[in-house]
Coordinates of N, CA and C and ligand atoms in Angstrom, one line a residue:
X1 N 135.9 95.0 110.1 CA 135.9 96.1 111.0 C 134.7 97.1 110.7
X2 N 133.9 97.3 111.7 CA 132.8 98.3 111.6 C 133.1 99.6 112.2
X3 N 133.9 99.5 113.3 CA 134.2 100.7 114.1 C 135.6 100.6 114.7
X4 N 136.1 101.8 114.9 CA 137.4 101.9 115.6 C 137.3 102.9 116.8
X5 N 137.7 102.4 117.9 CA 137.4 103.2 119.2 C 138.8 103.6 119.7
X6 N 138.9 104.9 119.9 CA 140.2 105.5 120.4 C 140.1 105.9 121.8
X7 N 141.2 105.6 122.5 CA 141.5 106.3 123.8 C 141.9 107.7 123.5
X8 N 141.9 108.6 124.5 CA 142.2 110.0 124.2 C 143.6 110.3 124.7
X9 N 143.8 110.3 126.1 CA 145.1 110.7 126.7 C 146.2 109.9 126.3
X10 N 147.2 110.4 125.6 CA 148.4 109.7 125.2 C 148.2 109.0 123.8
X11 N 147.0 109.1 123.3 CA 146.8 108.5 121.9 C 146.6 109.6 120.9
X12 N 145.7 110.5 121.2 CA 145.4 111.6 120.3 C 146.1 112.9 120.6
X13 N 146.5 113.0 121.9 CA 147.2 114.2 122.3 C 148.0 113.8 123.6
X14 N 149.0 114.6 123.9 CA 149.9 114.2 125.0 C 149.4 114.7 126.4
X15 N 148.1 114.5 126.6 CA 147.6 114.9 127.9 C 148.0 113.9 129.0
X16 N 148.5 112.7 128.5 CA 149.1 111.7 129.5 C 150.2 112.4 130.3
X17 N 151.0 113.2 129.6 CA 152.1 113.9 130.2 C 151.6 114.9 131.3
X18 N 150.5 115.6 131.0 CA 149.9 116.5 131.9 C 149.4 115.8 133.2
X19 N 148.8 114.6 132.9 CA 148.3 113.8 134.1 C 149.5 113.5 135.0
X20 N 150.6 113.0 134.3 CA 151.8 112.7 135.0 C 152.4 113.8 135.8
X21 N 152.5 115.0 135.2 CA 153.1 116.2 135.8 C 152.3 116.6 137.0
X22 N 151.0 116.5 136.9 CA 150.1 116.9 138.0 C 150.2 115.9 139.2
X23 N 150.2 114.6 138.8 CA 150.4 113.6 139.9 C 151.7 113.7 140.6
X24 N 152.8 114.0 139.8 CA 154.1 114.1 140.3 C 154.2 115.3 141.3
X25 N 153.5 116.4 141.0 CA 153.5 117.5 141.9 C 152.9 117.2 143.2
X26 N 151.8 116.5 143.1 CA 151.1 116.0 144.3 C 151.9 115.1 145.1
X27 N 152.5 114.1 144.4 CA 153.4 113.1 145.1 C 154.5 113.8 145.9
X28 N 155.1 114.8 145.2 CA 156.2 115.5 145.8 C 155.7 116.2 147.1
X29 N 154.6 116.8 147.1 CA 154.0 117.5 148.3 C 153.8 116.5 149.4
X30 N 153.5 115.2 149.0 CA 153.2 114.2 150.0 C 154.5 113.5 150.4
X31 N 155.6 113.9 149.8 CA 156.9 113.2 150.1 C 157.0 111.8 149.6
X32 N 156.3 111.6 148.5 CA 156.3 110.2 147.9 C 157.1 110.3 146.6
X33 N 158.0 109.3 146.4 CA 158.8 109.2 145.1 C 157.9 108.6 144.1
X34 N 157.8 109.3 142.9 CA 156.8 108.8 141.9 C 157.5 109.0 140.5
X35 N 157.9 107.9 139.9 CA 158.6 107.9 138.7 C 157.7 107.7 137.5
X36 N 158.3 107.9 136.3 CA 157.5 107.7 135.0 C 157.2 106.2 134.9
X37 N 158.0 105.3 135.5 CA 157.7 103.9 135.4 C 156.5 103.6 136.3
X38 N 156.4 104.2 137.5 CA 155.2 104.1 138.4 C 154.0 104.6 137.6
X39 N 154.2 105.7 136.9 CA 153.1 106.3 136.2 C 152.4 105.4 135.2
X40 N 153.1 104.4 134.6 CA 152.5 103.5 133.7 C 151.2 102.8 134.3
X41 N 151.3 102.6 135.6 CA 150.2 101.9 136.3 C 148.9 102.8 136.4
X42 N 149.1 104.1 136.3 CA 148.0 105.0 136.4 C 147.3 105.2 135.1
X43 N 148.0 104.9 134.0 CA 147.4 105.2 132.7 C 146.1 104.4 132.5
X44 N 145.0 105.1 132.1 CA 143.7 104.5 131.8 C 142.8 104.2 133.0
X45 N 143.4 104.4 134.2 CA 142.6 104.1 135.4 C 142.0 105.4 136.0
X46 N 141.0 105.4 136.8 CA 140.2 106.6 137.2 C 141.1 107.4 138.1
X47 N 140.6 108.6 138.3 CA 141.4 109.6 139.2 C 141.6 109.1 140.6
X48 N 140.5 108.6 141.2 CA 140.7 108.1 142.6 C 141.5 106.8 142.7
X49 N 141.4 106.0 141.7 CA 142.2 104.8 141.7 C 143.7 105.1 141.5
X50 N 143.9 106.2 140.7 CA 145.3 106.6 140.5 C 145.9 107.1 141.8
X51 N 145.1 107.9 142.5 CA 145.6 108.4 143.8 C 145.8 107.3 144.8
X52 N 145.0 106.3 144.8 CA 145.2 105.1 145.7 C 146.5 104.4 145.4
X53 N 146.9 104.4 144.1 CA 148.2 103.7 143.7 C 149.3 104.6 144.2
X54 N 149.2 105.9 144.1 CA 150.3 106.8 144.6 C 150.4 106.7 146.1
X55 N 149.3 106.7 146.8 CA 149.3 106.6 148.2 C 149.9 105.3 148.7
X56 N 149.6 104.2 148.0 CA 150.2 102.9 148.4 C 151.7 102.9 148.1
X57 N 152.2 103.6 147.1 CA 153.6 103.7 146.9 C 154.3 104.3 148.1
X58 N 153.6 105.3 148.7 CA 154.2 106.0 149.9 C 153.8 105.3 151.2
X59 N 153.0 104.3 151.1 CA 152.5 103.6 152.4 C 151.7 104.5 153.2
X60 N 150.9 105.4 152.6 CA 150.0 106.4 153.3 C 148.6 105.9 153.2
X61 N 147.9 106.0 154.3 CA 146.4 105.7 154.2 C 145.7 106.9 154.7
X62 N 144.6 107.4 154.0 CA 143.9 108.6 154.3 C 142.4 108.3 154.3
X63 N 141.7 109.2 154.9 CA 140.2 109.1 154.9 C 139.7 109.4 153.5
X64 N 138.4 109.1 153.2 CA 137.8 109.3 151.9 C 137.8 110.9 151.6
X65 N 137.5 111.7 152.7 CA 137.4 113.1 152.5 C 138.8 113.7 152.1
X66 N 139.8 113.2 152.8 CA 141.2 113.7 152.5 C 141.6 113.3 151.1
X67 N 141.2 112.1 150.7 CA 141.5 111.7 149.3 C 140.8 112.5 148.3
X68 N 139.5 112.8 148.6 CA 138.8 113.7 147.6 C 139.5 115.0 147.4
X69 N 140.0 115.6 148.6 CA 140.6 116.9 148.5 C 141.9 116.8 147.7
X70 N 142.7 115.8 147.8 CA 143.9 115.7 147.1 C 143.6 115.4 145.6
X71 N 142.6 114.6 145.3 CA 142.3 114.3 143.9 C 141.8 115.6 143.2
X72 N 141.1 116.5 144.0 CA 140.6 117.7 143.4 C 141.8 118.7 143.1
X73 N 142.7 118.7 144.1 CA 143.9 119.5 143.8 C 144.6 119.1 142.6
X74 N 144.9 117.8 142.4 CA 145.6 117.3 141.2 C 144.8 117.7 140.0
X75 N 143.4 117.6 140.1 CA 142.6 117.9 138.9 C 142.7 119.3 138.5
X76 N 142.8 120.2 139.5 CA 142.9 121.6 139.2 C 144.2 121.9 138.4
X77 N 145.3 121.3 138.8 CA 146.5 121.5 138.1 C 146.4 120.9 136.6
X78 N 145.8 119.8 136.5 CA 145.6 119.2 135.2 C 144.7 120.1 134.3
X79 N 143.6 120.6 134.9 CA 142.7 121.5 134.1 C 143.5 122.8 133.7
X80 N 144.4 123.3 134.6 CA 145.2 124.4 134.2 C 146.0 124.1 132.9
X81 N 146.6 122.9 132.8 CA 147.3 122.5 131.6 C 146.4 122.4 130.4
X82 N 145.3 121.8 130.6 CA 144.4 121.6 129.4 C 143.8 122.9 128.9
X83 N 143.5 123.8 129.8 CA 142.9 125.1 129.4 C 143.9 125.9 128.5
X84 N 145.2 125.6 128.7 CA 146.2 126.3 127.9 C 146.5 125.6 126.6
X85 N 145.9 124.5 126.3 CA 146.2 123.7 125.1 C 145.6 124.4 123.8
X86 N 146.3 124.1 122.7 CA 145.9 124.6 121.4 C 145.7 123.4 120.5
X87 N 144.8 123.6 119.4 CA 144.6 122.4 118.5 C 145.9 121.9 117.8
X88 N 147.0 122.7 117.8 CA 148.2 122.2 117.2 C 148.9 121.2 118.0
X89 N 148.4 120.9 119.2 CA 149.0 119.9 120.1 C 148.4 118.5 119.7
X90 N 147.4 118.4 118.9 CA 146.9 117.1 118.4 C 148.0 116.4 117.7
X91 N 148.2 115.1 118.0 CA 149.3 114.3 117.4 C 149.2 114.3 115.9
X92 N 150.3 114.5 115.2 CA 150.3 114.4 113.7 C 149.7 113.1 113.3
X93 N 148.9 113.2 112.3 CA 148.3 111.9 111.7 C 146.9 111.6 112.3
X94 N 146.6 112.1 113.5 CA 145.3 111.7 114.1 C 144.1 112.1 113.3
X95 N 144.0 113.3 112.9 CA 142.8 113.8 112.1 C 142.7 113.1 110.8
X96 N 143.9 112.9 110.1 CA 143.9 112.3 108.8 C 143.4 110.8 109.0
X97 N 143.8 110.2 110.1 CA 143.3 108.8 110.3 C 141.8 108.8 110.5
X98 N 141.2 109.7 111.3 CA 139.8 109.7 111.5 C 139.1 109.9 110.1
X99 N 139.6 110.8 109.3 CA 139.0 111.1 108.0 C 139.1 109.9 107.1
X100 N 140.2 109.2 107.1 CA 140.5 108.0 106.3 C 139.5 106.9 106.7
X101 N 139.2 106.7 108.0 CA 138.3 105.7 108.5 C 136.9 106.1 108.0
X102 N 136.5 107.3 108.2 CA 135.2 107.7 107.7 C 135.0 107.5 106.2
X103 N 136.0 107.8 105.5 CA 136.0 107.6 104.0 C 135.7 106.2 103.7
X104 N 136.1 105.2 104.5 CA 135.9 103.8 104.3 C 134.7 103.3 105.1
X105 N 133.8 104.3 105.5 CA 132.6 103.9 106.2 C 132.8 103.2 107.5
X106 N 133.9 103.5 108.2 CA 134.2 102.9 109.5 C 133.8 104.0 110.5
X107 N 133.0 103.6 111.5 CA 132.6 104.5 112.6 C 133.8 104.8 113.5
X108 N 133.8 106.0 114.0 CA 134.9 106.4 114.9 C 134.4 106.7 116.3
X109 N 134.9 106.0 117.3 CA 134.4 106.3 118.7 C 135.5 106.7 119.6
X110 N 135.1 107.3 120.7 CA 136.1 107.7 121.7 C 135.7 107.1 123.0
X111 N 136.7 106.5 123.7 CA 136.4 105.8 125.0 C 137.6 106.2 126.0
X112 N 137.3 107.3 126.8 CA 138.3 107.8 127.7 C 137.8 107.7 129.2
X113 N 138.6 107.2 130.1 CA 138.3 107.2 131.5 C 138.2 108.5 132.1
X114 N 138.6 109.6 131.4 CA 138.8 110.9 132.0 C 137.4 111.6 132.0
X115 N 137.2 112.3 133.1 CA 136.0 113.1 133.3 C 136.2 114.5 132.6
X116 N 137.5 114.7 132.2 CA 137.8 115.9 131.4 C 137.8 115.7 129.9
X117 N 137.4 114.5 129.5 CA 137.6 114.2 128.0 C 136.9 115.2 127.1
X118 N 135.6 115.6 127.5 CA 134.9 116.5 126.6 C 135.5 117.9 126.6
X119 N 136.1 118.3 127.7 CA 136.8 119.6 127.7 C 138.0 119.6 126.8
X120 N 138.7 118.5 126.9 CA 139.9 118.3 126.0 C 139.5 118.3 124.5
X121 N 138.4 117.5 124.2 CA 138.0 117.5 122.8 C 137.5 118.9 122.3
X122 N 136.8 119.6 123.2 CA 136.3 120.9 122.8 C 137.5 121.9 122.6
X123 N 138.5 121.9 123.5 CA 139.7 122.7 123.4 C 140.4 122.5 122.1
X124 N 140.4 121.2 121.6 CA 141.1 120.8 120.4 C 140.2 120.8 119.2
X125 N 139.0 121.2 119.4 CA 138.0 121.2 118.3 C 137.9 119.8 117.6
X126 N 137.8 118.8 118.4 CA 137.8 117.4 117.8 C 136.5 116.7 117.9
X127 N 135.5 117.3 118.6 CA 134.2 116.6 118.8 C 133.6 116.0 117.5
X128 N 133.7 116.9 116.4 CA 133.1 116.5 115.2 C 133.6 115.2 114.5
X129 N 134.7 114.8 115.0 CA 135.3 113.6 114.4 C 134.7 112.3 114.9
X130 N 134.0 112.4 116.0 CA 133.5 111.1 116.7 C 132.0 110.9 116.5
X131 N 131.7 109.6 116.2 CA 130.3 109.2 116.0 C 129.7 108.8 117.4
X132 N 130.6 108.5 118.4 CA 130.1 108.3 119.8 C 131.3 108.6 120.7
X133 N 130.9 109.1 121.9 CA 131.9 109.5 122.9 C 131.4 108.9 124.2
X134 N 132.3 108.1 124.9 CA 132.1 107.6 126.2 C 133.2 108.2 127.1
X135 N 132.9 108.9 128.2 CA 133.9 109.4 129.0 C 133.8 108.9 130.5
X136 N 134.7 109.4 131.3 CA 134.7 108.9 132.7 C 133.4 109.2 133.5
X137 N 132.6 110.1 133.0 CA 131.3 110.4 133.8 C 130.2 109.4 133.4
X138 N 130.5 108.5 132.4 CA 129.4 107.7 131.9 C 129.6 106.2 132.3
X139 N 130.7 105.9 133.1 CA 131.0 104.5 133.5 C 131.1 104.3 135.0
X140 N 130.8 103.1 135.4 CA 130.9 102.7 136.8 C 132.3 102.2 137.1
X141 N 132.9 101.4 136.2 CA 134.2 100.8 136.4 C 135.2 101.3 135.3
X142 N 136.3 101.8 135.7 CA 137.2 102.2 134.7 C 138.1 101.1 134.2
X143 N 138.9 101.3 133.1 CA 139.8 100.3 132.5 C 140.6 99.8 133.7
X144 N 140.9 98.5 133.8 CA 140.8 97.4 132.8 C 139.5 96.8 132.6
X145 N 138.5 97.2 133.3 CA 137.1 96.7 133.1 C 136.7 96.9 131.7
X146 N 136.0 96.0 131.1 CA 135.6 96.2 129.6 C 134.5 97.2 129.4
X147 N 133.8 97.6 130.5 CA 132.6 98.4 130.4 C 132.6 99.6 129.4
X148 N 133.7 100.3 129.4 CA 133.8 101.6 128.6 C 133.8 101.2 127.1
X149 N 134.5 100.2 126.7 CA 134.5 99.8 125.3 C 133.2 99.2 124.8
X150 N 132.6 98.4 125.7 CA 131.3 97.8 125.4 C 130.2 98.8 125.2
X151 N 130.3 99.9 126.1 CA 129.4 101.0 126.0 C 129.5 101.7 124.6
X152 N 130.8 102.0 124.3 CA 131.1 102.7 123.0 C 130.6 101.9 121.8
X153 N 130.8 100.5 121.9 CA 130.4 99.7 120.8 C 128.9 99.7 120.6
X154 N 128.2 99.7 121.7 CA 126.7 99.8 121.7 C 126.2 101.1 121.1
X155 N 126.8 102.2 121.5 CA 126.5 103.5 120.9 C 126.8 103.5 119.4
X156 N 127.8 102.8 119.0 CA 128.2 102.8 117.6 C 127.4 101.7 116.8
X157 N 126.6 100.9 117.5 CA 125.8 99.8 116.9 C 126.7 98.8 116.2
X158 N 127.8 98.5 116.9 CA 128.8 97.5 116.4 C 129.0 96.4 117.4
X159 N 129.2 95.2 116.9 CA 129.5 94.0 117.7 C 130.9 94.2 118.2
X160 N 131.3 93.7 119.4 CA 132.6 93.9 119.9 C 133.7 93.3 118.9
X161 N 133.3 92.1 118.3 CA 134.4 91.6 117.4 C 134.5 92.3 116.0
X162 N 133.7 93.3 115.8 CA 133.8 94.2 114.7 C 134.5 95.5 115.0
X163 N 135.0 95.6 116.3 CA 135.6 96.9 116.7 C 137.1 96.7 116.9
X164 N 137.9 97.7 116.6 CA 139.3 97.7 116.9 C 139.5 98.9 117.8
X165 N 140.3 98.7 118.9 CA 140.6 99.7 119.9 C 142.1 100.2 119.7
X166 N 142.3 101.5 119.9 CA 143.6 102.1 119.9 C 143.9 102.6 121.3
X167 N 144.9 102.1 121.9 CA 145.2 102.4 123.3 C 146.7 102.6 123.6
X168 N 147.0 103.4 124.6 CA 148.4 103.6 125.0 C 148.7 103.0 126.4
X169 N 147.6 102.5 127.1 CA 147.7 102.1 128.5 C 147.6 100.5 128.6
X170 N 148.4 100.0 129.5 CA 148.3 98.5 129.7 C 146.8 98.2 130.2
X171 N 146.3 99.0 131.1 CA 144.9 98.8 131.5 C 143.9 98.9 130.4
X172 N 144.2 99.8 129.4 CA 143.3 100.0 128.3 C 143.4 98.8 127.3
X173 N 144.6 98.2 127.1 CA 144.7 97.1 126.2 C 143.9 95.9 126.8
X174 N 144.1 95.7 128.2 CA 143.4 94.6 128.8 C 141.8 94.8 128.7
X175 N 141.4 96.0 128.9 CA 140.0 96.4 128.8 C 139.4 96.0 127.5
X176 N 140.1 96.4 126.4 CA 139.7 96.1 125.0 C 139.6 94.6 124.8
X177 N 140.7 93.9 125.2 CA 140.7 92.4 125.0 C 139.6 91.7 125.8
X178 N 139.3 92.2 127.0 CA 138.3 91.6 127.8 C 136.9 91.9 127.2
X179 N 136.8 93.0 126.4 CA 135.5 93.4 125.7 C 135.4 92.5 124.4
X180 N 136.4 91.7 124.1 CA 136.3 90.9 122.9 C 136.7 91.6 121.6
X181 N 137.5 92.7 121.8 CA 137.9 93.5 120.6 C 139.3 93.3 120.3
X182 N 139.7 93.6 119.1 CA 141.2 93.6 118.8 C 141.7 95.0 119.2
X183 N 143.0 95.0 119.4 CA 143.6 96.2 119.9 C 145.0 96.6 119.3
X184 N 145.2 97.8 119.0 CA 146.5 98.3 118.6 C 147.0 99.1 119.8
X185 N 148.2 98.8 120.2 CA 148.8 99.5 121.3 C 149.8 100.6 120.7
X186 N 149.8 101.8 121.4 CA 150.7 102.8 121.0 C 151.7 102.9 122.2
X187 N 153.0 102.5 122.0 CA 153.9 102.5 123.1 C 154.9 101.4 122.9
X188 N 155.4 100.8 124.0 CA 156.4 99.8 123.9 C 155.8 98.4 123.9
X189 N 156.5 97.5 123.3 CA 156.0 96.1 123.3 C 156.1 95.5 124.7
X190 N 157.1 95.9 125.5 CA 157.3 95.4 126.8 C 156.0 95.7 127.6
X191 N 155.5 97.0 127.5 CA 154.3 97.4 128.2 C 153.0 96.9 127.6
X192 N 152.9 96.9 126.3 CA 151.7 96.6 125.6 C 151.7 95.3 124.8
X193 N 152.5 94.4 125.2 CA 152.7 93.2 124.4 C 151.5 92.3 124.2
X194 N 150.4 92.5 125.0 CA 149.2 91.7 124.8 C 148.4 92.2 123.7
X195 N 148.6 93.4 123.2 CA 147.9 94.0 122.1 C 148.2 93.2 120.8
X196 N 147.2 93.2 119.8 CA 147.4 92.5 118.6 C 148.5 93.1 117.7
X197 N 148.8 94.3 117.9 CA 149.8 95.0 117.2 C 150.3 96.2 118.0
X198 N 151.6 96.5 117.9 CA 152.1 97.7 118.7 C 152.8 98.6 117.7
X199 N 152.5 99.9 117.8 CA 153.3 100.9 117.1 C 153.8 102.0 118.1
X200 N 154.6 102.9 117.6 CA 155.1 103.9 118.6 C 154.4 105.3 118.4
X201 N 153.5 105.4 117.5 CA 152.9 106.7 117.3 C 151.6 106.5 116.5
X202 N 150.6 107.3 116.7 CA 149.3 107.2 116.0 C 149.5 107.4 114.4
X203 N 150.6 108.2 114.1 CA 150.8 108.4 112.6 C 151.2 107.1 111.9
X204 N 151.5 106.1 112.6 CA 151.9 104.8 112.0 C 150.6 103.9 111.7
X205 N 149.5 104.4 112.2 CA 148.2 103.6 112.0 C 147.5 104.1 110.8
X206 N 147.0 103.2 110.0 CA 146.2 103.5 108.8 C 145.0 102.6 108.7
X207 N 144.1 102.9 107.8 CA 143.0 102.1 107.6 C 143.5 100.7 107.1
X208 N 144.4 100.7 106.2 CA 145.0 99.4 105.7 C 145.5 98.5 106.8
X209 N 146.2 99.1 107.8 CA 146.8 98.3 108.9 C 145.7 97.7 109.7
X210 N 144.7 98.6 110.0 CA 143.6 98.1 110.9 C 142.8 97.0 110.2
X211 N 142.5 97.2 108.9 CA 141.7 96.3 108.1 C 142.3 94.9 108.2
X212 N 143.6 94.8 108.2 CA 144.3 93.5 108.1 C 144.7 92.9 109.4
X213 N 144.2 93.5 110.5 CA 144.5 93.0 111.9 C 143.9 91.6 112.1
Ligands
BG6_301 C1 142.6 108.4 131.7 C2 144.1 108.7 132.0 O1 142.4 108.7 130.4 O2 141.8 109.3 132.5 C3 144.4 108.5 133.5 O3 144.9 107.8 131.2 C4 143.5 109.4 134.3 O4 145.7 108.8 133.7 C5 142.0 109.1 133.9 O5 143.7 109.2 135.7 C6 141.0 109.9 134.7 O6 141.1 111.3 134.3 P1 140.4 112.5 135.0 O7 140.6 113.6 134.0 O8 138.9 112.1 135.2 O9 141.1 112.7 136.3
MG302 MG1 145.6 106.8 127.4

């Protein structure tokens, strides 16, 4: 292992919850039933693709302009949530893990499909922990496409098979495996069973665990 690449939303902080709440508010306005189980399909995918999934659940088709408007509305609600965040919302164990990896000369990267990733990192004072950051503004294809992790590996000057990814989304696990990397899932084995190892919280991940994957 040369590098470890982390997803952000739902891995380092519970912003996945904020995405869900903002989408749920929009779905309600549109008269669409949108459950937490439906939300699993949105994790890791881009804003506009997420909206397309919600609209398909409601059997609604809209013009590009109308979709842009709705996606912007959802994003404003999401931004309201993240602007109110404090560094104490970072999941327990995350910073200790980044420090532990650095102590063992492992590079630490971030690969988030979110265009708000840098704002979240700034709010949480987390930028300094990462040797490379790839966010939603830097990619053409969001997860499950492998582009984002391959880009992060390149910035970290690591071969894909020397990288381990930490992900909470099914689309993210698929993206990592398609990039030729090993992957630790954070969540349930039913959802993330394709990952090489699954835990229920970032605090369960250590250098020792990653090294032996
Ligand atoms: C991912 C989230 O990190 O970013 C998705 O898991 C989200 O739920 C995606 O849709 C895009 O985020 P944003 O902030 O660009 O709308
Ligand atoms: Mg995530």
